[in-house]
PDB file of N, CA and C in Angstrom:
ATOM      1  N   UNK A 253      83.841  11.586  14.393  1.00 75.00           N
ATOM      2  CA  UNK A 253      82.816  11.635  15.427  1.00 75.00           C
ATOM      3  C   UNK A 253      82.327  13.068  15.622  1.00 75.00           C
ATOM      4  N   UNK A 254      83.499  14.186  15.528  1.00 83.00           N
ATOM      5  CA  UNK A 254      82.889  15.377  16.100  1.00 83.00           C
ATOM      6  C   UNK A 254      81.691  15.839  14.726  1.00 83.00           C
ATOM      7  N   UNK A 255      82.266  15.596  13.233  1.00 89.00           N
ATOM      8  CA  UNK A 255      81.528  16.025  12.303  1.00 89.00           C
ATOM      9  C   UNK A 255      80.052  15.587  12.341  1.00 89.00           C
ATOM     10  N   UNK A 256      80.105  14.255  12.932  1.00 91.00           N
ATOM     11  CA  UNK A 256      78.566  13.504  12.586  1.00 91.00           C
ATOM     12  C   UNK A 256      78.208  14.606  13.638  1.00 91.00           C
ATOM     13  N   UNK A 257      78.591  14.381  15.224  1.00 91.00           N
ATOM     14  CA  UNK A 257      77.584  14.817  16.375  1.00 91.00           C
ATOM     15  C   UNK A 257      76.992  16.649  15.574  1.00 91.00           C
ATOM     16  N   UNK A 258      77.756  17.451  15.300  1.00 92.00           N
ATOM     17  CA  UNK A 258      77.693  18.786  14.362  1.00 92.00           C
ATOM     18  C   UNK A 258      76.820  18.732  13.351  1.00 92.00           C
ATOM     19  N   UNK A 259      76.643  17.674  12.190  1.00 95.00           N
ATOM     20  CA  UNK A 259      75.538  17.426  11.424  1.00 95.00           C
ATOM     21  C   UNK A 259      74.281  17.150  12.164  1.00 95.00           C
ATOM     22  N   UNK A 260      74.617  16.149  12.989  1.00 94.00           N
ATOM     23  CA  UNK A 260      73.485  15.498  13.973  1.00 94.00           C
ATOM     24  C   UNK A 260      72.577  16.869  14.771  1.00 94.00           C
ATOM     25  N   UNK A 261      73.235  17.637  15.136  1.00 95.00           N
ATOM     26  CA  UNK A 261      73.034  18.889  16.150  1.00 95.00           C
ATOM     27  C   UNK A 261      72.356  19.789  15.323  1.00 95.00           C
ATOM     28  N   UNK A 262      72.611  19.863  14.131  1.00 96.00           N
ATOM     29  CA  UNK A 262      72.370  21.158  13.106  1.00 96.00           C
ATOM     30  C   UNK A 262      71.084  20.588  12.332  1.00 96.00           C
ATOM     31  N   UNK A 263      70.415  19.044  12.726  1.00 97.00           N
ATOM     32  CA  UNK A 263      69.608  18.303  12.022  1.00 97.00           C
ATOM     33  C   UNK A 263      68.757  18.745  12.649  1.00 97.00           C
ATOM     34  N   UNK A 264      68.923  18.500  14.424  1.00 97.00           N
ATOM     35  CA  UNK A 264      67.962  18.283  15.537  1.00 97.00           C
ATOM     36  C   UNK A 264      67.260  19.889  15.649  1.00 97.00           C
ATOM     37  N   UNK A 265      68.318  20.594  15.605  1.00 97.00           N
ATOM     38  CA  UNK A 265      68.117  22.286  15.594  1.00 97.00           C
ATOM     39  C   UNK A 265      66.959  22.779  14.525  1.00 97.00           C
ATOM     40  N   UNK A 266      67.032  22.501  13.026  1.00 97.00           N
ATOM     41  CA  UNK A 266      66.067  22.544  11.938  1.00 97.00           C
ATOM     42  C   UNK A 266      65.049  22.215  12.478  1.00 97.00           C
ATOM     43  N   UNK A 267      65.370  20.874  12.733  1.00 98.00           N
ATOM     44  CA  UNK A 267      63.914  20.757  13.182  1.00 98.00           C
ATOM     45  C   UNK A 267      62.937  20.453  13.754  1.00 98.00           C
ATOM     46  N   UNK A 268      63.668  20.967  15.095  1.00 98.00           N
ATOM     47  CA  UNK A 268      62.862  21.454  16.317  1.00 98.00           C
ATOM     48  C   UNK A 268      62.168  23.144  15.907  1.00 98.00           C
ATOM     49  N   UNK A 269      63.070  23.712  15.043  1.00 97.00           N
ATOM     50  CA  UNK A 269      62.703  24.552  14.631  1.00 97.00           C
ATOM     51  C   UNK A 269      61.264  24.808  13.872  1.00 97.00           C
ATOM     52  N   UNK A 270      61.164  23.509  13.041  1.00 98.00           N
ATOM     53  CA  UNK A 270      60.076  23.269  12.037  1.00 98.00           C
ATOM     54  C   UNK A 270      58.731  23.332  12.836  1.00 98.00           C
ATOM     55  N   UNK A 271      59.475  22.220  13.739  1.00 98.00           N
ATOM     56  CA  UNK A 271      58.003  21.937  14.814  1.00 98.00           C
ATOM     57  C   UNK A 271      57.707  23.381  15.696  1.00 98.00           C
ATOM     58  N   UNK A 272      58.461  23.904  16.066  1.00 97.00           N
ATOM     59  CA  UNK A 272      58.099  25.448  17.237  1.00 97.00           C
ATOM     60  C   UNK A 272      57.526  25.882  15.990  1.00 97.00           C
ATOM     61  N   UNK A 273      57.263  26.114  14.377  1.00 97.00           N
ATOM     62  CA  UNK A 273      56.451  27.249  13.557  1.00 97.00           C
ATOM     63  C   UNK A 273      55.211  26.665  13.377  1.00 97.00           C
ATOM     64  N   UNK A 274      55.358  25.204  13.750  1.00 97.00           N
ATOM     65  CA  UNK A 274      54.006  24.669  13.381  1.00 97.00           C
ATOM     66  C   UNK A 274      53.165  24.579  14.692  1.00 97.00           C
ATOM     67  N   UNK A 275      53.986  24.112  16.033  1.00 97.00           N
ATOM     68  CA  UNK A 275      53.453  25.046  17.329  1.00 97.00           C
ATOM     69  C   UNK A 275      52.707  26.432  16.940  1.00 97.00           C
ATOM     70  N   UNK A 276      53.167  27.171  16.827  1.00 97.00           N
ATOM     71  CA  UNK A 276      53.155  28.761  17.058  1.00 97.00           C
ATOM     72  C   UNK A 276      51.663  28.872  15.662  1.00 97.00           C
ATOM     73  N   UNK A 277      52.277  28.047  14.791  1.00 97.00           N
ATOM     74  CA  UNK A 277      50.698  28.450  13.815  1.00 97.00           C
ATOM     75  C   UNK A 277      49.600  27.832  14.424  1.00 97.00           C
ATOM     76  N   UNK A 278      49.635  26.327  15.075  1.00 97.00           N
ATOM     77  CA  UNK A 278      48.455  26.099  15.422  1.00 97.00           C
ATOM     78  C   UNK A 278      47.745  26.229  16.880  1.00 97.00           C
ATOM     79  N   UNK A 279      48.634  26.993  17.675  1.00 96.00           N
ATOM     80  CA  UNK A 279      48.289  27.364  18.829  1.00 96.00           C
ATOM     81  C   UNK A 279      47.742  29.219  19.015  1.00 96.00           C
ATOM     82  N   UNK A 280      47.859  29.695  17.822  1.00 97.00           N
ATOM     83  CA  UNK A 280      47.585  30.770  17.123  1.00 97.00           C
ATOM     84  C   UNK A 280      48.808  31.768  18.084  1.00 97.00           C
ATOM     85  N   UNK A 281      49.818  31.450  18.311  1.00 95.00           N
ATOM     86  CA  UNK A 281      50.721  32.541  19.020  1.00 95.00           C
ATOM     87  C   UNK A 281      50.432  33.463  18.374  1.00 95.00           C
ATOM     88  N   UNK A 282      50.639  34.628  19.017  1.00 96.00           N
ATOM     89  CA  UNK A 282      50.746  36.406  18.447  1.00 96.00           C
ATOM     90  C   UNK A 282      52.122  36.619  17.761  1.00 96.00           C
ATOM     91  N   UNK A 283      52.421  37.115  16.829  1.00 95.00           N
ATOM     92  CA  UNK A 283      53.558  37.777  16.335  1.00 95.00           C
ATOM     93  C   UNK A 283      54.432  38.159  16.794  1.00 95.00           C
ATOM     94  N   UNK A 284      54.097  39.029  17.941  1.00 96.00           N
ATOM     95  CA  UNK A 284      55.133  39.520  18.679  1.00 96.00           C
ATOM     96  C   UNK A 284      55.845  38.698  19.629  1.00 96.00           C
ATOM     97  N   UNK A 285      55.088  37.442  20.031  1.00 96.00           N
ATOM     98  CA  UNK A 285      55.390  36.365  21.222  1.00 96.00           C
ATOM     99  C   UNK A 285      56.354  35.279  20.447  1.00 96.00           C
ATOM    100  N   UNK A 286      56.044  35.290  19.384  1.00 96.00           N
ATOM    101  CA  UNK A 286      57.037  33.868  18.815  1.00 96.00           C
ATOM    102  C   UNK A 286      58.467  33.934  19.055  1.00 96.00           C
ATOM    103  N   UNK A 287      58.945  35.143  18.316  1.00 97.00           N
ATOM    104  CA  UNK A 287      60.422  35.508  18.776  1.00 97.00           C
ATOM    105  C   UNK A 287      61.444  34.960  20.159  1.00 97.00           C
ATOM    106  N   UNK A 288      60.630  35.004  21.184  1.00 97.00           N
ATOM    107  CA  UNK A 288      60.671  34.734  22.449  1.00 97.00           C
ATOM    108  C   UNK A 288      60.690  32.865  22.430  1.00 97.00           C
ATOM    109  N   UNK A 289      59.111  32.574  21.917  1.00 97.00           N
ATOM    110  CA  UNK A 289      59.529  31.070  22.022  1.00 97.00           C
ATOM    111  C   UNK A 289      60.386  30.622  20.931  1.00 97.00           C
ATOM    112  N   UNK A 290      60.674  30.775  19.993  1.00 97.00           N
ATOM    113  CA  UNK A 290      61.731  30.412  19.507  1.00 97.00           C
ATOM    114  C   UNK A 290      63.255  30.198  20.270  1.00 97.00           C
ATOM    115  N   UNK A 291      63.189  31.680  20.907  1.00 98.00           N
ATOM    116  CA  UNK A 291      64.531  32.197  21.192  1.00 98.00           C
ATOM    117  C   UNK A 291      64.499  31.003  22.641  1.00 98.00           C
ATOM    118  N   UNK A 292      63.880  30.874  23.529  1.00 97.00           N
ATOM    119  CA  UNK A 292      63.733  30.018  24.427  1.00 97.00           C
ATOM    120  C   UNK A 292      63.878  28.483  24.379  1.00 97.00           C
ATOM    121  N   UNK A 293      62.833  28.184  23.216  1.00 97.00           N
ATOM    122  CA  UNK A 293      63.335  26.658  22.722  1.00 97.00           C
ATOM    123  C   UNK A 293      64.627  26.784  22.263  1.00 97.00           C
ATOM    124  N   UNK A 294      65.556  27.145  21.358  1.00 97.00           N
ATOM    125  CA  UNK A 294      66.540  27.157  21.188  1.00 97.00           C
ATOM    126  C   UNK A 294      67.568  27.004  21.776  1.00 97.00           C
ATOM    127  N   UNK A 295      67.393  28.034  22.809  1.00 98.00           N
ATOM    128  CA  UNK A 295      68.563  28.002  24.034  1.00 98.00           C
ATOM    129  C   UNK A 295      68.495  26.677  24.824  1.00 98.00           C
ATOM    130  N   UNK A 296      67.100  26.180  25.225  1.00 98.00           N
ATOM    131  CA  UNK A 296      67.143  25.013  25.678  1.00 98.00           C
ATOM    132  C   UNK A 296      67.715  23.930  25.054  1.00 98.00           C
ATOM    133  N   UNK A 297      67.245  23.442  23.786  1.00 97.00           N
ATOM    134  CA  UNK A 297      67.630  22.585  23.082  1.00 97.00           C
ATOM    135  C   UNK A 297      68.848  22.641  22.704  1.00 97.00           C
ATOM    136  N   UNK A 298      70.213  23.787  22.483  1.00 97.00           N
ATOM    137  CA  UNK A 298      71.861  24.336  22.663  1.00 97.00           C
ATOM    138  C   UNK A 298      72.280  23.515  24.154  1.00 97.00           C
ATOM    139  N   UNK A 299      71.149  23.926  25.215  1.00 97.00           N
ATOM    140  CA  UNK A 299      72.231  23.482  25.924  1.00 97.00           C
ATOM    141  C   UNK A 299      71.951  21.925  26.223  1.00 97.00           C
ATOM    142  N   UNK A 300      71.238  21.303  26.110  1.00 97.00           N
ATOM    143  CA  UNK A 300      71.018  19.876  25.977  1.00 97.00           C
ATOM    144  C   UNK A 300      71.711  19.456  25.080  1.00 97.00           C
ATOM    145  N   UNK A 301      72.140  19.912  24.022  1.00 96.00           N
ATOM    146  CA  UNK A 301      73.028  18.970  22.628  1.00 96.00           C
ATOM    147  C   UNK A 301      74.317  19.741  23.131  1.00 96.00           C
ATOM    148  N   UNK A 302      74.373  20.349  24.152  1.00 95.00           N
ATOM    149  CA  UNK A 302      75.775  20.652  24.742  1.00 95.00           C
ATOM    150  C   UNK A 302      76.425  19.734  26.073  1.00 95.00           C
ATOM    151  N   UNK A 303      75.573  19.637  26.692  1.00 95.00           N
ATOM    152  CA  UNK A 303      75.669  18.696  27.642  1.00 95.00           C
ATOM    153  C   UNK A 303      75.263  17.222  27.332  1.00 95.00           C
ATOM    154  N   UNK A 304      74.811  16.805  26.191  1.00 93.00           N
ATOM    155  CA  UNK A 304      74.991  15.491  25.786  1.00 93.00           C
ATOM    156  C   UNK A 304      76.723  15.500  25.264  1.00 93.00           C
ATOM    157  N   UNK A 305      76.643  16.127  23.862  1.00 93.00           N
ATOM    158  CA  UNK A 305      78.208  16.084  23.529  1.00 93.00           C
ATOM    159  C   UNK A 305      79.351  15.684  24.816  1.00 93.00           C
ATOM    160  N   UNK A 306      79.184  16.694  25.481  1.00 93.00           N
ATOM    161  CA  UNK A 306      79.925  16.459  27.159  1.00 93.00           C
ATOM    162  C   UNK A 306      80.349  15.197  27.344  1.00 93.00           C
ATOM    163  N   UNK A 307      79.052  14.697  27.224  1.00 92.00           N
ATOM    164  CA  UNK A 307      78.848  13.119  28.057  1.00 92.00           C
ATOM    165  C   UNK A 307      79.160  12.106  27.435  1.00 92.00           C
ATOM    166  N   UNK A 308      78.919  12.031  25.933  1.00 89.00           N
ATOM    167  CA  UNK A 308      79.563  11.458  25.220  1.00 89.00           C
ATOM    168  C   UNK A 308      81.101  11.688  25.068  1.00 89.00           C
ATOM    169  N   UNK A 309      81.599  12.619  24.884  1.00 89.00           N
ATOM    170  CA  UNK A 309      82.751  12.432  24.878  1.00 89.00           C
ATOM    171  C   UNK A 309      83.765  12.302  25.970  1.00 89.00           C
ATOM    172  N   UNK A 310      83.462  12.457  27.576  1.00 89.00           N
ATOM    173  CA  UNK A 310      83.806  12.290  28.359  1.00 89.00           C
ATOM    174  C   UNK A 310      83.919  10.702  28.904  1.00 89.00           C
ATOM    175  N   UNK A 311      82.723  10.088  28.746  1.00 82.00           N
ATOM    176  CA  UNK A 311      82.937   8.471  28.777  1.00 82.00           C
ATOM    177  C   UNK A 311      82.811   7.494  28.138  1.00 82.00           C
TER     178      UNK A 311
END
């Protein structure tokens, strides 16, 4: 169980990732600003597949 949810997590991560570059190209972000939304989506989306895990494995 823990390996799938870890594959599963490292799937969702790619590619949410994919989608924030294709955000950022077609919303014409600046160069210097992406870093930031990346770094922001990320953290969000960590702690949501952190607090799911939680929940799943708690009940």
């Amino acid at each position: 169980m823990y390996i799938f949810f870890i594959v599963f997590a490292l799937f969702i991560l790619f590619y949410i990732n994919a989608l924030t570059n294709t955000l950022c190209i077609q919303k014409e972000i600046p160069t210097e600003k992406q870093p930031k939304v990346f770094r922001t989506i990320n953290v969000l989306i960590t702690i949501l597949l952190v607090s799911s895990y939680i929940e799943v494995s708690f009940t």
